[in-house]
Coordinates of C-alpha atoms and ligand atoms in Angstrom, one line a residue:
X1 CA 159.6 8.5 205.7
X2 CA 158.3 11.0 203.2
X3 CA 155.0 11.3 201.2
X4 CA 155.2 9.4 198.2
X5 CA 151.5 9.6 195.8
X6 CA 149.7 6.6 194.8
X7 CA 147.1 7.4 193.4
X8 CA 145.1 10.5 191.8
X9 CA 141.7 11.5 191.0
X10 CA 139.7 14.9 189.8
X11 CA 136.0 16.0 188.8
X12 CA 135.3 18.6 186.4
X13 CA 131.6 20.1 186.6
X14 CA 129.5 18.7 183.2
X15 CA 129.0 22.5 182.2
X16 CA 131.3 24.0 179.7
X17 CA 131.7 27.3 178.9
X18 CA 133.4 28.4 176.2
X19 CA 134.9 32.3 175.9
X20 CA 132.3 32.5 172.7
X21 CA 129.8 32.3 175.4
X22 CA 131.2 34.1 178.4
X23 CA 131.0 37.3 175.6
X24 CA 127.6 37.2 175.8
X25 CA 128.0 38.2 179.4
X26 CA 130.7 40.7 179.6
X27 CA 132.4 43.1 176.9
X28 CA 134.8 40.3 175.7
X29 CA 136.1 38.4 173.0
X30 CA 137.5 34.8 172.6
X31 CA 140.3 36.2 171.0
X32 CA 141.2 39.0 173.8
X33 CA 141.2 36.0 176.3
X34 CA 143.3 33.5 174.5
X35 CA 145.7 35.6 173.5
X36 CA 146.1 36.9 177.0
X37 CA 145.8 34.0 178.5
X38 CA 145.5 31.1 176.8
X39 CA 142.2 29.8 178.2
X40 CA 139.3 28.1 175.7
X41 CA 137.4 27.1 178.0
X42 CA 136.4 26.0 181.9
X43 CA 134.0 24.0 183.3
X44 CA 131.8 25.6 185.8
X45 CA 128.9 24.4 188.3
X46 CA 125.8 25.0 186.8
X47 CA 123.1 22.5 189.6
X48 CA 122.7 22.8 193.5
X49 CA 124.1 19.6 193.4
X50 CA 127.5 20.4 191.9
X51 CA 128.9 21.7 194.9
X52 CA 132.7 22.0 196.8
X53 CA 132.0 19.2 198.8
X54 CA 130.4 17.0 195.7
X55 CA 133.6 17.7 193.5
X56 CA 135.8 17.3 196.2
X57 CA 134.3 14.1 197.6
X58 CA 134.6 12.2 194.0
X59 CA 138.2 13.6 193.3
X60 CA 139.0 11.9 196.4
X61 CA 136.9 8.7 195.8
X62 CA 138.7 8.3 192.7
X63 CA 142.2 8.8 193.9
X64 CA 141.5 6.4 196.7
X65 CA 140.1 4.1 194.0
X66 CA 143.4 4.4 191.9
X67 CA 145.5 3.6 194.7
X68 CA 142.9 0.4 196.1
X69 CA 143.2 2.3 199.4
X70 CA 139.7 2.3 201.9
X71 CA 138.5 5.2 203.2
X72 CA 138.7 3.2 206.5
X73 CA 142.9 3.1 206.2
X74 CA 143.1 7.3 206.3
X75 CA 145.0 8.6 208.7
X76 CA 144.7 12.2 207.2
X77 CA 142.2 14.3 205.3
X78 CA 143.6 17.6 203.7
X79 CA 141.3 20.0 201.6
X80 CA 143.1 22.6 200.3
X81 CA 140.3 25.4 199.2
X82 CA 139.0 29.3 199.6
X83 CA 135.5 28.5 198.2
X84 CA 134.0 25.9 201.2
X85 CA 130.5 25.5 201.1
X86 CA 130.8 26.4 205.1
X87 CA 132.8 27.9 207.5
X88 CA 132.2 25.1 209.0
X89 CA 132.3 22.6 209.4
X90 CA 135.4 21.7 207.5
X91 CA 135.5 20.5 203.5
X92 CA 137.9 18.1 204.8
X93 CA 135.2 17.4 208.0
X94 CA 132.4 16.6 205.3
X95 CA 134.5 15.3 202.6
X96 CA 135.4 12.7 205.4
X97 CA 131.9 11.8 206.7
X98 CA 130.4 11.4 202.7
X99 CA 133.6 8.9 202.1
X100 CA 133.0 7.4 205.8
X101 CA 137.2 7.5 206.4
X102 CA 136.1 6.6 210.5
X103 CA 140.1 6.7 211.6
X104 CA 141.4 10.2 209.7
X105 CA 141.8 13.6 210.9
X106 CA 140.1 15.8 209.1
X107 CA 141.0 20.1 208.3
X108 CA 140.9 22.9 205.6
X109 CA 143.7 24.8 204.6
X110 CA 143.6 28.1 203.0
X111 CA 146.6 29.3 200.7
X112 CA 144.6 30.4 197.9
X113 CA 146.2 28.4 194.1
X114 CA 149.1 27.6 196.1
X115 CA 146.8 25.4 198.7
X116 CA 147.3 22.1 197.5
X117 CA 150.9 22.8 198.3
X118 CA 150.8 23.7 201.3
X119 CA 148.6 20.4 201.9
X120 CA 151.2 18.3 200.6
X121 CA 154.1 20.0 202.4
X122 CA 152.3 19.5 205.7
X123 CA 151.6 15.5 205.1
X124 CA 155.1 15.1 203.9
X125 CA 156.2 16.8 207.6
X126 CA 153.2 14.4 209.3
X127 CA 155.1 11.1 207.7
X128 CA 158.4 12.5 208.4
X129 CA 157.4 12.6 211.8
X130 CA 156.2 9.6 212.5
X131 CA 152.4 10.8 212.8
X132 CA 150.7 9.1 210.2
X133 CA 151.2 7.0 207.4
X134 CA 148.1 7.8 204.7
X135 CA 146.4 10.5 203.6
X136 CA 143.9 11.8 200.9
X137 CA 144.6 15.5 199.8
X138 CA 142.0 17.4 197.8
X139 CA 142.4 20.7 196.1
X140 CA 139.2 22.1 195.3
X141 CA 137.6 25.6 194.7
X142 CA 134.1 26.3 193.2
X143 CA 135.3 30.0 192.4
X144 CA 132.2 30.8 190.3
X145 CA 130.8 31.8 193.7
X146 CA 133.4 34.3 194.7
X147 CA 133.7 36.1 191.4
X148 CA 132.0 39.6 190.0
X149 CA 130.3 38.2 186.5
X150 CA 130.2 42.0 185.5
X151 CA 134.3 42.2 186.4
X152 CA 135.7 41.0 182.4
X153 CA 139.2 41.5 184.1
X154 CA 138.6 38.4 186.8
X155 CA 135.2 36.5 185.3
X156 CA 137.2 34.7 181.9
X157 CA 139.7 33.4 183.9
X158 CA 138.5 31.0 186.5
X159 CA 137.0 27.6 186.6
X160 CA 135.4 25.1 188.8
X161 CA 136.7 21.4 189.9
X162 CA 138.5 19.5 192.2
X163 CA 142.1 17.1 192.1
X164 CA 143.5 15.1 194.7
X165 CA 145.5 12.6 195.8
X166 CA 146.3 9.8 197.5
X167 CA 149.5 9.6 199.7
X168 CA 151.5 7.4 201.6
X169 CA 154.7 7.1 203.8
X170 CA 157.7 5.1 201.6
X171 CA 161.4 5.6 201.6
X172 CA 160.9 7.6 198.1
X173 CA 158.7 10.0 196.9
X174 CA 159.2 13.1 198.0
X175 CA 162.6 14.7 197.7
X176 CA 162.3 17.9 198.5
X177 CA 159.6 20.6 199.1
X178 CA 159.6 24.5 200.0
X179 CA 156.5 27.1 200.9
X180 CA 156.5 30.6 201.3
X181 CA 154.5 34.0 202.1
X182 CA 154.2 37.4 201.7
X183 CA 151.3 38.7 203.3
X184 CA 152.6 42.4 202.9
X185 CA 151.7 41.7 199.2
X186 CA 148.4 40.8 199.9
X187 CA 146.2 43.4 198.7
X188 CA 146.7 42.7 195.0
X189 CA 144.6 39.8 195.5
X190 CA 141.6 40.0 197.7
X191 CA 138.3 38.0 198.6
X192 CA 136.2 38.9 201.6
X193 CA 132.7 37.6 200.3
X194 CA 131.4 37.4 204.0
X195 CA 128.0 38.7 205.3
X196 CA 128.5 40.9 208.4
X197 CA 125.2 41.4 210.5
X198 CA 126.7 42.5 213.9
X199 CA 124.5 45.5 214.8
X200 CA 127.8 46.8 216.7
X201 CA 129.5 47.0 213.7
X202 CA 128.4 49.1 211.0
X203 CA 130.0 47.7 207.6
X204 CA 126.5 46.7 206.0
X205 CA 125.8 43.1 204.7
X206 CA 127.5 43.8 200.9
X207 CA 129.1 40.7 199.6
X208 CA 133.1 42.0 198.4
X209 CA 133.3 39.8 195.1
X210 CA 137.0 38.6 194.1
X211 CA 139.6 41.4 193.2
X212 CA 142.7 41.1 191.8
X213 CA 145.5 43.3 190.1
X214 CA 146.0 41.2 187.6
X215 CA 149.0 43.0 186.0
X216 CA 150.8 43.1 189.4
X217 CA 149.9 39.0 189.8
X218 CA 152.0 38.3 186.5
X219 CA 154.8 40.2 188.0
X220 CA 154.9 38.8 191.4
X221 CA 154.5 34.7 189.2
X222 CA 156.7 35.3 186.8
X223 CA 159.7 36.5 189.4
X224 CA 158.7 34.5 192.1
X225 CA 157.8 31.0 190.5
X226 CA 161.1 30.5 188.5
X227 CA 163.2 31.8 191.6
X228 CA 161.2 28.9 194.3
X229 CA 162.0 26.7 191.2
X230 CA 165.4 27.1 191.3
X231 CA 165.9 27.0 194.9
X232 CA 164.2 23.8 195.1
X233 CA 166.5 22.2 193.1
X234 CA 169.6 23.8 194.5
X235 CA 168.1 22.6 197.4
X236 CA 167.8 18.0 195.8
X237 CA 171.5 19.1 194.1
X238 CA 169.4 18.7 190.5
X239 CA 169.5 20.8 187.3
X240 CA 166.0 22.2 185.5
X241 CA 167.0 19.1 183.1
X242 CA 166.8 16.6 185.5
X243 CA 163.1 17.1 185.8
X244 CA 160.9 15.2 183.7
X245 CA 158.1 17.4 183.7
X246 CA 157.4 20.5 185.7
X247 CA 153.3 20.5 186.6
X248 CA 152.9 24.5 187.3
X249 CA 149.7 26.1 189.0
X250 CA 147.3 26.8 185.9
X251 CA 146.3 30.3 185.7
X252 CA 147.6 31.8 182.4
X253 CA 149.5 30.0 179.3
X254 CA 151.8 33.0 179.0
X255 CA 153.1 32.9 182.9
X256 CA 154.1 28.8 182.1
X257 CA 156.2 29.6 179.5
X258 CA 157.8 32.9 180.5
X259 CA 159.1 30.2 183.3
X260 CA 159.5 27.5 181.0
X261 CA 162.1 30.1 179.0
X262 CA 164.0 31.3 182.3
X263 CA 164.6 27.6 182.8
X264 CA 165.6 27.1 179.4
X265 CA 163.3 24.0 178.8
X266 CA 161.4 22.9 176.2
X267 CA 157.4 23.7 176.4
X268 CA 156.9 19.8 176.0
X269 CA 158.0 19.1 179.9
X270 CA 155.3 21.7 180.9
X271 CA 152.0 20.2 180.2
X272 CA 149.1 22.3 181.0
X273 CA 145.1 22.2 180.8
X274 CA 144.5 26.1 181.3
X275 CA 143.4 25.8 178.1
X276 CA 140.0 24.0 178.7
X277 CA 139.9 24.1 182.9
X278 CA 140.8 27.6 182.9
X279 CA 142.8 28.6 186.5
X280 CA 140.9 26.7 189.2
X281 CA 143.2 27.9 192.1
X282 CA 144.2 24.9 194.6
X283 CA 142.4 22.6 192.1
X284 CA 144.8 23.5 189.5
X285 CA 147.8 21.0 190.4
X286 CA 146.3 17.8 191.1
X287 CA 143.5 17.7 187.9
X288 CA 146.8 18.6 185.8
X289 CA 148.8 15.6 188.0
X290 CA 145.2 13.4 187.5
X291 CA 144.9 14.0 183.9
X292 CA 148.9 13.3 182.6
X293 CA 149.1 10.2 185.0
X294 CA 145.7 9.2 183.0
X295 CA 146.9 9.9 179.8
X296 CA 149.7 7.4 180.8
X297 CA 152.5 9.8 180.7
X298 CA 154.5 9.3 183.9
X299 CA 156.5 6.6 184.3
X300 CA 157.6 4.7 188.0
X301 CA 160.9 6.8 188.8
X302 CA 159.8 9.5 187.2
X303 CA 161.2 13.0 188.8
X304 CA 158.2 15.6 188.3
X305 CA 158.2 19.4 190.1
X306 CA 155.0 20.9 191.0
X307 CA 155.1 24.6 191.3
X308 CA 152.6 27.3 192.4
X309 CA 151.7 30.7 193.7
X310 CA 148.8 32.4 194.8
X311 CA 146.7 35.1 196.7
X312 CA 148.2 35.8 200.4
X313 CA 150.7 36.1 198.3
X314 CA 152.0 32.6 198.8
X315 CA 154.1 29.9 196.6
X316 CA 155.3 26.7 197.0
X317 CA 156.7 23.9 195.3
X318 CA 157.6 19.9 196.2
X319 CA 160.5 17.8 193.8
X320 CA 159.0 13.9 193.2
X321 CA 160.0 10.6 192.4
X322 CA 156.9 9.4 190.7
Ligands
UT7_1 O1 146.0 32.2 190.5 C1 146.5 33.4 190.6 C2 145.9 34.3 189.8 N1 146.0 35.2 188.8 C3 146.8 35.3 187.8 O2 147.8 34.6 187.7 C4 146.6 36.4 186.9 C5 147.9 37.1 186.4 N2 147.6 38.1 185.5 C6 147.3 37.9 184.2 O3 147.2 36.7 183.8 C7 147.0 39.0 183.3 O4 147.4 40.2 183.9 C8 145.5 39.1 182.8 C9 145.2 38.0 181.9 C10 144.6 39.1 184.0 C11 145.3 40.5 182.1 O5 146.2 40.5 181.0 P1 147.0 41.9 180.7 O6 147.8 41.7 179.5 O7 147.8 42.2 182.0 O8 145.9 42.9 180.4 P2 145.6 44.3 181.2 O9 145.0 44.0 182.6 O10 146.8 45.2 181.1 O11 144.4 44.9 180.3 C12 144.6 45.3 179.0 C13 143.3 45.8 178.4 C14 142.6 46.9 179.3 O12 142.0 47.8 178.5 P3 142.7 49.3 178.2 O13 142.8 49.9 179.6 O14 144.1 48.9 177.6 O15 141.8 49.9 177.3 C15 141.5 46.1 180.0 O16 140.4 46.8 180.3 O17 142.4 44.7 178.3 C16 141.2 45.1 178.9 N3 140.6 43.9 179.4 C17 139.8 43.1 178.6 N4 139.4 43.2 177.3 C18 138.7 42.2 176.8 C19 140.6 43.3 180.6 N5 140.0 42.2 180.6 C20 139.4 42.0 179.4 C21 138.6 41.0 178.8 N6 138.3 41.2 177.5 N7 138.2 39.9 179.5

């Protein structure tokens, strides 16, 4: 059996912030950032009640909701995030106590924007197995917490929100799926963000905000995407045309269509939301997945291809039968 989705779900934070705005804050310009990147806009948490968990718990309510699955019939909780409101417990842990899924194993993964993934590559092993036969996975990341708003370089790209979906083990769906790392690239993306207090350890209590290379990130996606791409469809016997649309992590406009060209496709299979979510990391997938199954777009039989890569470095990528 492999994972097949049934139904999907996202929450967006009500704030808006438009690049207009955002040059209020930093030496900017809504024309340096669109043209860059392709980003309008992003939503971001602006109340103590707009929190990981919160966005993560709806996104999966929703999804559940869309499929008419109970909490109650869970076997699995995935949350695929680097922004937790805890170390623990778990998102997944809390995400599954505010829902009240009783029967489901609950745990986080980390693999930065290419987290939700991973999640979804891990159930699809779980069903193929035999271990379980329904889970909820959630990418969420409330990155507005991790990031230097005096760093122009990093604070215009990211967003806030949360995607997920709701899975189940059929005799389609899944057709294929790869993952991968390269932790010896790691540096060019880095968050440590945590308070150290030991008095045995002297590496003071400052509070490492998100760093990233960004030029050295575009090389690494725009290499590595296209080339897990293609494998993955060497590896289902399918061309780039066979693909109905290709739903690619969100982080910049001009890294979706440098792929889009390698593959020879038209922009129109690639539909994206960069442009008013911004890159929200392992949240980037499913809201794209929630909002083009919403809009109606995706038809039973379907064959879509997410794709993504992230800090670690890591990528990934799963071929579906919608
Ligand atoms: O989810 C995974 C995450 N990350 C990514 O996928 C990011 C991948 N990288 C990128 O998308 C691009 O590298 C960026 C959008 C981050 C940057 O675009 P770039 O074309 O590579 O710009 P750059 O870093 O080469 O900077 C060009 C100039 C620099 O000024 P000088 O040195 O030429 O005078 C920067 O200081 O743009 C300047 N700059 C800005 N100017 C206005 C950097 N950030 C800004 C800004 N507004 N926000």
């Amino acid at each position: 059996m492999r994972a097949k989705i049934i139904g999907t779900g996202s929450c967006l934070p009500e704030k808006i912030v438009t690049n207009d705005s955002l040059s209020g804050l930093v030496d900017t310009s809504d024309e340096w950032i669109q043209s860059r990147t392709g980003i309008r806009s992003r939503h971001l948490v602006s109340s103590k009640q707009e929190t990981t968990l919160s966005m993560a718990a709806k996104a999966g309510q929703a999804a559940l909701e869309d499929a008419g699955l109970l909490p109650q019939q869970l076997d699995l909780i995935l949350v695929a995030t680097v922004s937790s409101d805890f170390l623990t417990p778990s998102t997944a842990c809390m995400v599954q106590k505010e829902l009240g899924a009783c029967h489901a194993a609950a745990f986080d993964i980390n693999a930065a924007c290419s987290g939700f993934l991973f999640a979804l590559n891990t159930v699809d092993a779980y069903f193929q197995a035999g271990i379980y036969q329904t889970a909820l996975i959630i990418g969420v990341e409330t990155l507005s917490k991790l990031i230097d708003w005096s760093d122009r370089s990093t604070c215009v790209l990211f967003g806030d929100g949360a995607g997920a979906v709701a899975v189940k083990a059929s005799e389609e769906g899944m057709v294929a799926c790869l993952q991968g790392s390269d932790g010896s690239g790691g540096d060019i993306l880095v968050c440590k963000s945590r308070r150290n207090n030991n008095p045995y350890v002297h590496t003071g209590t400052d509070l490492d905000y998100l760093y990233m290379n960004g030029q050295e990130v575009f090389k690494f996606a725009v290499k590595k995407e296209p080339e897990c791409i293609q494998s993955l469809l060497q590896q289902a016997g399918m061309q780039p045309s066979d693909v109905d649309y290709y739903l690619l992590h969100q982080a910049n406009y001009r890294i979706i269509s440098s792929i889009a060209r390698k593959l020879k496709l038209p922009l129109e299979k690639f539909p994206s939301n960069v442009g008013h979510c911004g890159n929200t990391s392992a949240a980037s997938i499913p809201i794209l997945l929630d909002e083009v199954h919403k809009k109606g777009m995706l038809a039973e039989g379907n064959t879509i291809l997410l794709s993504g890569f992230g800090a670690g470095l890591t990528w990934g990528a799963a071929l579906l039968k919608w």
